Amino acid sequence: MRRYLLLAWVLLGLVAGGALHLLGHPAAAGWAWSAAGLPVAAHVALGLLRSLLGGRIGVDAVALAAILGAVALGEAAAAAVIGLMVAGGEALEAWAEGRATGALTDLMARAPRRAARIEGQSVEEIDVAAIRPGDLLLVRPGETVPADGRLEEEAATLDESALTGESLPATFARGAALRSGGVNAGPAFRLRADRDAEASTYAAILRLTQEAAAARAPLARLADRWAVGFVAFTAVLSAGAWIATGDPLRALAVLVVATPCPLILAAPVALVAGIGRAARRGIVVKGGGALERLARVRTVLFDKTGTLTPGRPRLAATDADPALGRDGALRLAAAIAQGSTHPVSAALVAAAAARGLDLPVPDSVAEVAGGGVTGTVSGHALMLGAEGFLHGAGIRIEDGFGVAASVAAAAGSVAWLAMDGRAVAAFVMADGVRREAPRAVRRLRALGVRRIVLVTGDRAAAAAPIGRALRLDAVLAEQSPTDKITALRAESAAAPTAMVGDGVNDAPALAAADVGIAMGAAGTAAAAEAGDVVLLVDRVDRVPEALAIARRSRRVALRAIVLGMGMSGIAMGFAAAGLLTPLAGALVQEGIDVFAILYALTALRPGAEEAAPAGLSPEAGFAERNAEHAGLRHLAEALREGAEAIGPTPAALPALAGVERRLRDELLPHQREEERALYPEAARRLGGLDPVAPLIRMHAEMEALAERIGLLLRLAAAGDDWREVAPELRRALFSLEALLRLHLTVEEEMLAGIAGEAPAA
């Protein structure tokens, strides 16, 4: 606020002085202009003194000498003009660097403040500070565990995503060590405290965040990097002009022209322009310093859950008894899951809805904390839950079934379905890669980021497939908040490093990074508070976009400085030669300043590295074709199920005939529409000789396979030897399934960028 008041004062003094001069009162005008310039000089002097005490000199030294010299030599108008540029530059810089964060208030707000302590038969509400080791605490549903301790119930379910990054709730048995900060996702349970609240896990996260934020050195202003050399050059030139001619006005003219307003103004203007353009894309950058640091980033560390992955479990694969079928098993599991609020249950219900399955209403549904859910559906007794839940009921999972599920579960967890006392299906749950994540990683590489690392508190088995799919340089799994800071500092020692995360467990690393980038749309307030950049759109591809904007803004700022100071250098030569008076020099410097500012404002326009192809027109039908992909993925599953159903007899022919009809009714019309409208326009947007040729070639191969499947089915129906037809039919079905899945993935990757949005799930 003080800087804005100073700017207002200078403007008032300039206007008043100009009015007095026009009214024929030059002496009063001089006093008004001096009164406008001297407070700026005092302000600059204080800042210069602080800089000198800090062991550095700023370019403001030239401005201070110019204002004082102009007043001393009777050039008050020049002093006021210089004061205007200095005050205006500082006001603009204050706006660009305005405080956008508090003292981690949101993170503090999440910390538990009250706890329920069990005393005999009563429950007493106490402050968390009163918790002592050995206290028996009651943690109710939805409450945060207030202190580290041991579980004194048979089971408890905790959402520890804030601590570990693991998206799936964790189940603990009696005697398990529980950490503070986890949220009770099940019934109330008792906890025996091992430590007081101040020594527990969540309190440590708070301290880590605060310490890491305090340890980060502030960024020196861009202008000050050339301060010593520029000040020395200006001093030598002005002193030389004075000594050579004996005219102090020449020295003053050099100082006036040398007033480094392009240095003071151009960088803030360019950075503010970048901040504004980023904001329009849902990217909040907390000041010009953060934007400048972001522009220098060469290494990026990503959290997993909620950052590179959506953070919500989804159904990745199903293994079911052939007599029941995958859809039949999913229908039963989703039916009983309707009686549960567990995230896995919600994922099963969503998967059934996506396939259009009609779910019956379950009877006698009961949820067992930390285990699963039981009930009756269509007269069958069902159990849905973890393997241990089924074992507890005496249900054995057959060896072959268990091996298949174990292989699939390497990257996820398994929910088992038992029907009438027998395991009949396994549902593999996973938290897959965000649709836009591969493009985001590739664009970071294109922008010159040399190293991309996944650092997560999740299990290595869950993290490794993510790193492999995205072709990351390293995967660091099972990392605590302290481990993340250690990894971050190791990377920062080699190159400027950014950390991207969304959870409370990421907040310390976000604060410690050169640049912390928080997924603020779906992440925690703690991450948003600790980060230098906050993404208000829940899309990780905004990370490379923010980096591109930052780099362009910094590049424009540097060019504006070089051009502005180059012209100032030429003007300084004219002033030293006596061709510019102090007031004329001030006006010339104003023109240079205007040029530097106008050039800096070009940061409002995207650069070449940011230019995105024009979006597809509605007539191309991208949205409609992309929406059909969900049905085609279901068709791919039907192809696989049909191939697996082929046995020694033609019993599967009716089902296979239905699959073949779907190929004719769904796949082939979809491909024809793509080639008619979507691909021609996409080819024009993508450029090159024939960019969509691979997609069309895959269309042709799929059409040939579909025709082959139809022919084989007609041969089988006509009575040809089934033993000869069956192997060929199985191979064709599996080949078409694999090619269809690959085609959908490749097409989405190619076209999503020019469509302007991430492809539909």
Short mmCIF file of N, CA and C in Angstrom, two decimals, residues 607-663:
data_model
loop_
_atom_site.label_atom_id
_atom_site.label_comp_id
_atom_site.label_asym_id
_atom_site.label_seq_id
_atom_site.Cartn_x
_atom_site.Cartn_y
_atom_site.Cartn_z
N GLY A 607 3.87 -18.01 -27.24
CA GLY A 607 5.05 -18.19 -28.06
C GLY A 607 4.92 -19.39 -28.97
N ALA A 608 5.96 -19.63 -29.77
CA ALA A 608 5.91 -20.73 -30.72
C ALA A 608 5.77 -22.07 -30.02
N GLU A 609 6.44 -22.22 -28.86
CA GLU A 609 6.37 -23.49 -28.16
C GLU A 609 5.02 -23.72 -27.49
N GLU A 610 4.22 -22.65 -27.37
CA GLU A 610 2.90 -22.79 -26.75
C GLU A 610 1.79 -22.91 -27.77
N ALA A 611 2.06 -22.56 -29.01
CA ALA A 611 1.00 -22.52 -30.01
C ALA A 611 0.39 -23.90 -30.18
N ALA A 612 -0.91 -23.98 -30.01
CA ALA A 612 -1.63 -25.24 -30.18
C ALA A 612 -2.42 -25.18 -31.48
N PRO A 613 -2.53 -26.31 -32.17
CA PRO A 613 -3.32 -26.30 -33.40
C PRO A 613 -4.75 -25.88 -33.11
N ALA A 614 -5.38 -25.27 -34.10
CA ALA A 614 -6.77 -24.87 -33.93
C ALA A 614 -7.63 -26.08 -33.64
N GLY A 615 -8.61 -25.93 -32.79
CA GLY A 615 -9.47 -27.04 -32.42
C GLY A 615 -10.28 -27.56 -33.59
N LEU A 616 -10.73 -28.79 -33.46
CA LEU A 616 -11.55 -29.41 -34.50
C LEU A 616 -12.94 -28.79 -34.50
N SER A 617 -13.52 -28.66 -35.66
CA SER A 617 -14.86 -28.10 -35.77
C SER A 617 -15.89 -29.14 -35.30
N PRO A 618 -17.07 -28.69 -34.89
CA PRO A 618 -18.11 -29.64 -34.49
C PRO A 618 -18.47 -30.62 -35.60
N GLU A 619 -18.35 -30.17 -36.88
CA GLU A 619 -18.70 -31.05 -37.99
C GLU A 619 -17.78 -32.26 -38.09
N ALA A 620 -16.57 -32.16 -37.51
CA ALA A 620 -15.65 -33.31 -37.55
C ALA A 620 -16.16 -34.47 -36.71
N GLY A 621 -17.00 -34.17 -35.73
CA GLY A 621 -17.60 -35.24 -34.93
C GLY A 621 -16.67 -35.88 -33.92
N PHE A 622 -15.63 -35.12 -33.49
CA PHE A 622 -14.69 -35.72 -32.53
C PHE A 622 -15.38 -36.15 -31.24
N ALA A 623 -16.22 -35.28 -30.70
CA ALA A 623 -16.87 -35.59 -29.42
C ALA A 623 -17.74 -36.84 -29.55
N GLU A 624 -18.48 -36.95 -30.66
CA GLU A 624 -19.35 -38.12 -30.83
C GLU A 624 -18.53 -39.40 -30.99
N ARG A 625 -17.48 -39.35 -31.82
CA ARG A 625 -16.66 -40.55 -32.03
C ARG A 625 -15.93 -40.92 -30.73
N ASN A 626 -15.46 -39.91 -30.00
CA ASN A 626 -14.75 -40.20 -28.76
C ASN A 626 -15.68 -40.81 -27.72
N ALA A 627 -16.92 -40.35 -27.69
CA ALA A 627 -17.90 -40.91 -26.75
C ALA A 627 -18.20 -42.37 -27.07
N GLU A 628 -18.07 -42.77 -28.33
CA GLU A 628 -18.34 -44.16 -28.72
C GLU A 628 -17.23 -45.12 -28.29
N HIS A 629 -16.09 -44.57 -27.87
CA HIS A 629 -14.96 -45.43 -27.51
C HIS A 629 -15.27 -46.31 -26.31
N ALA A 630 -16.08 -45.81 -25.38
CA ALA A 630 -16.42 -46.64 -24.21
C ALA A 630 -17.13 -47.91 -24.66
N GLY A 631 -18.06 -47.78 -25.58
CA GLY A 631 -18.75 -48.96 -26.10
C GLY A 631 -17.82 -49.87 -26.87
N LEU A 632 -16.86 -49.29 -27.59
CA LEU A 632 -15.91 -50.13 -28.35
C LEU A 632 -14.97 -50.87 -27.42
N ARG A 633 -14.63 -50.27 -26.29
CA ARG A 633 -13.81 -51.01 -25.32
C ARG A 633 -14.60 -52.18 -24.73
N HIS A 634 -15.89 -51.97 -24.52
CA HIS A 634 -16.72 -53.08 -24.08
C HIS A 634 -16.79 -54.15 -25.15
N LEU A 635 -16.82 -53.73 -26.42
CA LEU A 635 -16.80 -54.69 -27.53
C LEU A 635 -15.50 -55.48 -27.53
N ALA A 636 -14.38 -54.80 -27.21
CA ALA A 636 -13.10 -55.51 -27.14
C ALA A 636 -13.14 -56.59 -26.07
N GLU A 637 -13.78 -56.29 -24.93
CA GLU A 637 -13.92 -57.32 -23.90
C GLU A 637 -14.78 -58.48 -24.39
N ALA A 638 -15.83 -58.14 -25.15
CA ALA A 638 -16.69 -59.20 -25.69
C ALA A 638 -15.92 -60.09 -26.66
N LEU A 639 -15.00 -59.50 -27.44
CA LEU A 639 -14.16 -60.30 -28.33
C LEU A 639 -13.29 -61.28 -27.54
N ARG A 640 -12.70 -60.77 -26.44
CA ARG A 640 -11.86 -61.65 -25.63
C ARG A 640 -12.69 -62.74 -24.97
N GLU A 641 -13.84 -62.38 -24.43
CA GLU A 641 -14.68 -63.39 -23.79
C GLU A 641 -15.15 -64.43 -24.80
N GLY A 642 -15.45 -63.96 -26.02
CA GLY A 642 -15.85 -64.92 -27.05
C GLY A 642 -14.75 -65.88 -27.40
N ALA A 643 -13.51 -65.35 -27.51
CA ALA A 643 -12.38 -66.23 -27.82
C ALA A 643 -12.14 -67.23 -26.70
N GLU A 644 -12.26 -66.78 -25.45
CA GLU A 644 -12.05 -67.69 -24.31
C GLU A 644 -13.15 -68.73 -24.20
N ALA A 645 -14.34 -68.40 -24.71
CA ALA A 645 -15.47 -69.34 -24.61
C ALA A 645 -15.43 -70.45 -25.63
N ILE A 646 -14.57 -70.33 -26.63
CA ILE A 646 -14.50 -71.37 -27.68
C ILE A 646 -13.97 -72.66 -27.07
N GLY A 647 -14.74 -73.68 -27.17
CA GLY A 647 -14.37 -74.98 -26.62
C GLY A 647 -14.34 -76.06 -27.69
N PRO A 648 -14.34 -77.32 -27.28
CA PRO A 648 -14.27 -78.42 -28.25
C PRO A 648 -15.54 -78.60 -29.07
N THR A 649 -16.64 -77.97 -28.62
CA THR A 649 -17.91 -78.07 -29.36
C THR A 649 -18.35 -76.67 -29.78
N PRO A 650 -19.27 -76.58 -30.78
CA PRO A 650 -19.70 -75.25 -31.26
C PRO A 650 -20.72 -74.58 -30.34
N ALA A 651 -20.69 -74.85 -29.02
CA ALA A 651 -21.70 -74.30 -28.12
C ALA A 651 -21.65 -72.77 -28.05
N ALA A 652 -20.48 -72.19 -28.33
CA ALA A 652 -20.34 -70.73 -28.22
C ALA A 652 -20.81 -69.98 -29.46
N LEU A 653 -21.28 -70.71 -30.51
CA LEU A 653 -21.64 -70.04 -31.76
C LEU A 653 -22.71 -68.96 -31.60
N PRO A 654 -23.79 -69.17 -30.84
CA PRO A 654 -24.79 -68.10 -30.72
C PRO A 654 -24.21 -66.81 -30.13
N ALA A 655 -23.38 -66.94 -29.08
CA ALA A 655 -22.77 -65.75 -28.48
C ALA A 655 -21.81 -65.08 -29.45
N LEU A 656 -21.06 -65.89 -30.22
CA LEU A 656 -20.12 -65.33 -31.18
C LEU A 656 -20.85 -64.62 -32.32
N ALA A 657 -22.00 -65.14 -32.69
CA ALA A 657 -22.79 -64.48 -33.72
C ALA A 657 -23.24 -63.09 -33.25
N GLY A 658 -23.56 -62.97 -31.95
CA GLY A 658 -23.92 -61.67 -31.39
C GLY A 658 -22.75 -60.70 -31.42
N VAL A 659 -21.55 -61.21 -31.14
CA VAL A 659 -20.36 -60.36 -31.20
C VAL A 659 -20.11 -59.89 -32.63
N GLU A 660 -20.30 -60.82 -33.60
CA GLU A 660 -20.08 -60.46 -35.00
C GLU A 660 -21.07 -59.39 -35.46
N ARG A 661 -22.31 -59.46 -34.97
CA ARG A 661 -23.30 -58.43 -35.30
C ARG A 661 -22.87 -57.08 -34.73
N ARG A 662 -22.32 -57.09 -33.53
CA ARG A 662 -21.85 -55.83 -32.94
C ARG A 662 -20.70 -55.23 -33.76
N LEU A 663 -19.87 -56.09 -34.34
CA LEU A 663 -18.81 -55.58 -35.20
C LEU A 663 -19.40 -54.83 -36.39
#
